[in-house]
GROMACS .gro file of C-alpha atoms in nm:
model
  190
    1UNK     CA    1  -1.993   0.734   4.233
    2UNK     CA    2  -2.194   0.593   3.942
    3UNK     CA    3  -2.154   0.926   3.777
    4UNK     CA    4  -1.781   0.907   3.840
    5UNK     CA    5  -1.777   0.560   3.691
    6UNK     CA    6  -1.978   0.678   3.394
    7UNK     CA    7  -1.750   0.979   3.356
    8UNK     CA    8  -1.441   0.760   3.385
    9UNK     CA    9  -1.591   0.521   3.135
   10UNK     CA   10  -1.664   0.811   2.896
   11UNK     CA   11  -1.311   0.946   2.939
   12UNK     CA   12  -1.169   0.602   2.869
   13UNK     CA   13  -1.382   0.565   2.557
   14UNK     CA   14  -1.286   0.912   2.447
   15UNK     CA   15  -0.915   0.832   2.498
   16UNK     CA   16  -0.958   0.513   2.297
   17UNK     CA   17  -1.125   0.705   2.016
   18UNK     CA   18  -0.846   0.963   2.020
   19UNK     CA   19  -0.585   0.687   2.008
   20UNK     CA   20  -0.772   0.528   1.717
   21UNK     CA   21  -0.786   0.864   1.537
   22UNK     CA   22  -0.421   0.943   1.616
   23UNK     CA   23  -0.267   0.706   1.356
   24UNK     CA   24  -0.489   0.847   1.083
   25UNK     CA   25  -0.399   1.200   1.191
   26UNK     CA   26  -0.031   1.098   1.199
   27UNK     CA   27  -0.059   0.967   0.840
   28UNK     CA   28  -0.230   1.291   0.735
   29UNK     CA   29   0.041   1.491   0.909
   30UNK     CA   30   0.320   1.298   0.728
   31UNK     CA   31   0.150   1.345   0.392
   32UNK     CA   32   0.110   1.716   0.463
   33UNK     CA   33   0.475   1.734   0.571
   34UNK     CA   34   0.589   1.571   0.242
   35UNK     CA   35   0.374   1.809   0.042
   36UNK     CA   36   0.517   2.100   0.239
   37UNK     CA   37   0.874   1.980   0.162
   38UNK     CA   38   0.792   1.946  -0.209
   39UNK     CA   39   0.633   2.291  -0.206
   40UNK     CA   40   0.946   2.428  -0.032
   41UNK     CA   41   1.172   2.270  -0.298
   42UNK     CA   42   0.956   2.412  -0.574
   43UNK     CA   43   0.971   2.752  -0.405
   44UNK     CA   44   1.355   2.732  -0.397
   45UNK     CA   45   1.364   2.637  -0.766
   46UNK     CA   46   1.131   2.924  -0.853
   47UNK     CA   47   1.342   3.171  -0.654
   48UNK     CA   48   1.661   3.049  -0.823
   49UNK     CA   49   1.499   3.079  -1.167
   50UNK     CA   50   1.372   3.428  -1.078
   51UNK     CA   51   1.726   3.537  -0.979
   52UNK     CA   52   1.864   3.403  -1.309
   53UNK     CA   53   1.595   3.585  -1.504
   54UNK     CA   54   1.659   3.905  -1.309
   55UNK     CA   55   2.028   3.883  -1.400
   56UNK     CA   56   1.936   3.850  -1.769
   57UNK     CA   57   1.700   4.148  -1.773
   58UNK     CA   58   1.972   4.424  -1.798
   59UNK     CA   59   2.158   4.234  -2.069
   60UNK     CA   60   1.841   4.172  -2.268
   61UNK     CA   61   1.738   4.536  -2.221
   62UNK     CA   62   2.072   4.647  -2.373
   63UNK     CA   63   2.029   4.407  -2.664
   64UNK     CA   64   1.674   4.529  -2.719
   65UNK     CA   65   1.788   4.893  -2.733
   66UNK     CA   66   2.065   4.799  -2.977
   67UNK     CA   67   1.822   4.606  -3.198
   68UNK     CA   68   1.573   4.894  -3.191
   69UNK     CA   69   1.850   5.120  -3.327
   70UNK     CA   70   1.957   4.864  -3.591
   71UNK     CA   71   1.605   4.784  -3.714
   72UNK     CA   72   1.553   5.102  -3.925
   73UNK     CA   73   1.893   5.053  -4.089
   74UNK     CA   74   1.811   4.693  -4.171
   75UNK     CA   75   1.470   4.794  -4.305
   76UNK     CA   76   1.644   5.037  -4.543
   77UNK     CA   77   1.890   4.767  -4.651
   78UNK     CA   78   1.603   4.526  -4.719
   79UNK     CA   79   1.424   4.790  -4.923
   80UNK     CA   80   1.745   4.858  -5.116
   81UNK     CA   81   1.792   4.486  -5.181
   82UNK     CA   82   1.434   4.460  -5.306
   83UNK     CA   83   1.496   4.748  -5.546
   84UNK     CA   84   1.824   4.595  -5.664
   85UNK     CA   85   1.659   4.258  -5.712
   86UNK     CA   86   1.382   4.412  -5.920
   87UNK     CA   87   1.635   4.600  -6.135
   88UNK     CA   88   1.844   4.288  -6.191
   89UNK     CA   89   1.535   4.083  -6.267
   90UNK     CA   90   1.438   4.336  -6.535
   91UNK     CA   91   1.790   4.318  -6.685
   92UNK     CA   92   1.802   3.938  -6.676
   93UNK     CA   93   1.667   3.879  -7.032
   94UNK     CA   94   1.913   4.134  -7.171
   95UNK     CA   95   2.204   3.972  -6.987
   96UNK     CA   96   2.098   3.621  -7.091
   97UNK     CA   97   2.089   3.732  -7.454
   98UNK     CA   98   2.444   3.862  -7.420
   99UNK     CA   99   2.557   3.526  -7.284
  100UNK     CA  100   2.424   3.323  -7.578
  101UNK     CA  101   2.672   3.236  -7.851
  102UNK     CA  102   2.574   3.337  -8.198
  103UNK     CA  103   2.605   3.081  -8.478
  104UNK     CA  104   2.911   3.263  -8.604
  105UNK     CA  105   3.072   3.257  -8.258
  106UNK     CA  106   2.979   2.890  -8.215
  107UNK     CA  107   3.145   2.802  -8.547
  108UNK     CA  108   3.454   3.001  -8.454
  109UNK     CA  109   3.469   2.822  -8.117
  110UNK     CA  110   3.449   2.481  -8.284
  111UNK     CA  111   3.726   2.582  -8.530
  112UNK     CA  112   3.946   2.695  -8.242
  113UNK     CA  113   3.885   2.371  -8.053
  114UNK     CA  114   3.998   2.175  -8.362
  115UNK     CA  115   4.312   2.392  -8.388
  116UNK     CA  116   4.386   2.343  -8.016
  117UNK     CA  117   4.351   1.967  -8.054
  118UNK     CA  118   4.592   1.969  -8.351
  119UNK     CA  119   4.843   2.181  -8.164
  120UNK     CA  120   4.826   1.946  -7.866
  121UNK     CA  121   4.904   1.650  -8.093
  122UNK     CA  122   5.194   1.843  -8.246
  123UNK     CA  123   5.318   1.931  -7.896
  124UNK     CA  124   5.314   1.566  -7.789
  125UNK     CA  125   5.504   1.466  -8.102
  126UNK     CA  126   5.760   1.744  -8.038
  127UNK     CA  127   5.801   1.636  -7.676
  128UNK     CA  128   5.861   1.277  -7.787
  129UNK     CA  129   6.118   1.396  -8.040
  130UNK     CA  130   6.283   1.609  -7.773
  131UNK     CA  131   6.308   1.311  -7.538
  132UNK     CA  132   6.468   1.103  -7.811
  133UNK     CA  133   6.718   1.379  -7.889
  134UNK     CA  134   6.805   1.418  -7.518
  135UNK     CA  135   6.867   1.043  -7.492
  136UNK     CA  136   7.085   1.059  -7.802
  137UNK     CA  137   7.275   1.359  -7.659
  138UNK     CA  138   7.347   1.171  -7.336
  139UNK     CA  139   7.466   0.869  -7.529
  140UNK     CA  140   7.695   1.090  -7.742
  141UNK     CA  141   7.837   1.268  -7.436
  142UNK     CA  142   7.905   0.935  -7.272
  143UNK     CA  143   8.069   0.807  -7.591
  144UNK     CA  144   8.288   1.120  -7.609
  145UNK     CA  145   8.393   1.079  -7.245
  146UNK     CA  146   8.464   0.712  -7.301
  147UNK     CA  147   8.665   0.792  -7.616
  148UNK     CA  148   8.866   1.059  -7.435
  149UNK     CA  149   8.965   0.817  -7.163
  150UNK     CA  150   9.047   0.888  -6.800
  151UNK     CA  151   9.234   1.211  -6.885
  152UNK     CA  152   8.920   1.367  -7.036
  153UNK     CA  153   8.714   1.252  -6.738
  154UNK     CA  154   8.960   1.419  -6.498
  155UNK     CA  155   8.952   1.740  -6.701
  156UNK     CA  156   8.569   1.725  -6.705
  157UNK     CA  157   8.566   1.685  -6.325
  158UNK     CA  158   8.801   1.984  -6.288
  159UNK     CA  159   8.579   2.193  -6.517
  160UNK     CA  160   8.274   2.098  -6.313
  161UNK     CA  161   8.457   2.195  -5.993
  162UNK     CA  162   8.567   2.530  -6.139
  163UNK     CA  163   8.210   2.597  -6.260
  164UNK     CA  164   8.074   2.519  -5.915
  165UNK     CA  165   8.326   2.755  -5.750
  166UNK     CA  166   8.240   3.023  -6.008
  167UNK     CA  167   7.869   2.992  -5.927
  168UNK     CA  168   7.940   3.014  -5.552
  169UNK     CA  169   8.153   3.327  -5.600
  170UNK     CA  170   7.885   3.482  -5.820
  171UNK     CA  171   7.632   3.416  -5.546
  172UNK     CA  172   7.865   3.576  -5.287
  173UNK     CA  173   7.907   3.882  -5.510
  174UNK     CA  174   7.530   3.919  -5.548
  175UNK     CA  175   7.484   3.896  -5.170
  176UNK     CA  176   7.751   4.160  -5.118
  177UNK     CA  177   7.581   4.391  -5.372
  178UNK     CA  178   7.252   4.356  -5.187
  179UNK     CA  179   7.420   4.431  -4.855
  180UNK     CA  180   7.588   4.740  -5.004
  181UNK     CA  181   7.255   4.871  -5.137
  182UNK     CA  182   7.089   4.803  -4.801
  183UNK     CA  183   7.366   4.985  -4.618
  184UNK     CA  184   7.342   5.281  -4.858
  185UNK     CA  185   6.968   5.306  -4.795
  186UNK     CA  186   7.026   5.295  -4.419
  187UNK     CA  187   7.286   5.571  -4.448
  188UNK     CA  188   7.045   5.787  -4.654
  189UNK     CA  189   6.771   5.739  -4.394
  190UNK     CA  190   7.004   5.830  -4.109
   0.00000   0.00000   0.00000
C-alpha cells in the first residue's frame, strides 16, 4: 500500500510536470503552426511564379530563335555602317572645304544683300504709293457716282446685278462642260 501511495504520488507528480510542460509545448506548437502557414503561403507564391515563368518560356524561346536569325544581319549592317562612317570621315575635310565661301563669293553675297535691301525699300515705297493711288481711285469713283446722281447709282446697281448673273451663268457652263467630259469618258470606258 505504501508502494501504491508512492506510485500514486509519482503519477501525480508526473501529471503535474506534464501539465506544466503542456503550455510550453502548446506555445511551441502554435509557433510551428504559424511557420507552417507562412511556408505554405510561400510555397503557393512560388508555384504561381513558376506557372507564370513556364507560360513565358515558349514565347521567349520564339523570340530567342528570331533574334538568333536577326543577329547576323544586324552584325552585317553594323559593319556596313562602320565602313560608311569611315568613308564619310575621310571625305569630311573635302566637304568642309566645299562649304566655305571664298572671298570672291563672300563679296558677291554682301553685294547681293545690299541690292536686296534696296529692292525691299523700293518695294515698300511702291506699296505706299499704290495704297495712296487706290484711296484716290475710290474717292474719284465716289465723286463720279455722287456727280451722276441717283440715276447713275441705279444703273451701276443694274450693271453689278448683270455682272453677277453673268458670272453665275459662266460657272454653270463650266460645270456642264465638266459633266459632259466626265460622261464622255464613262461612255468610252463602257
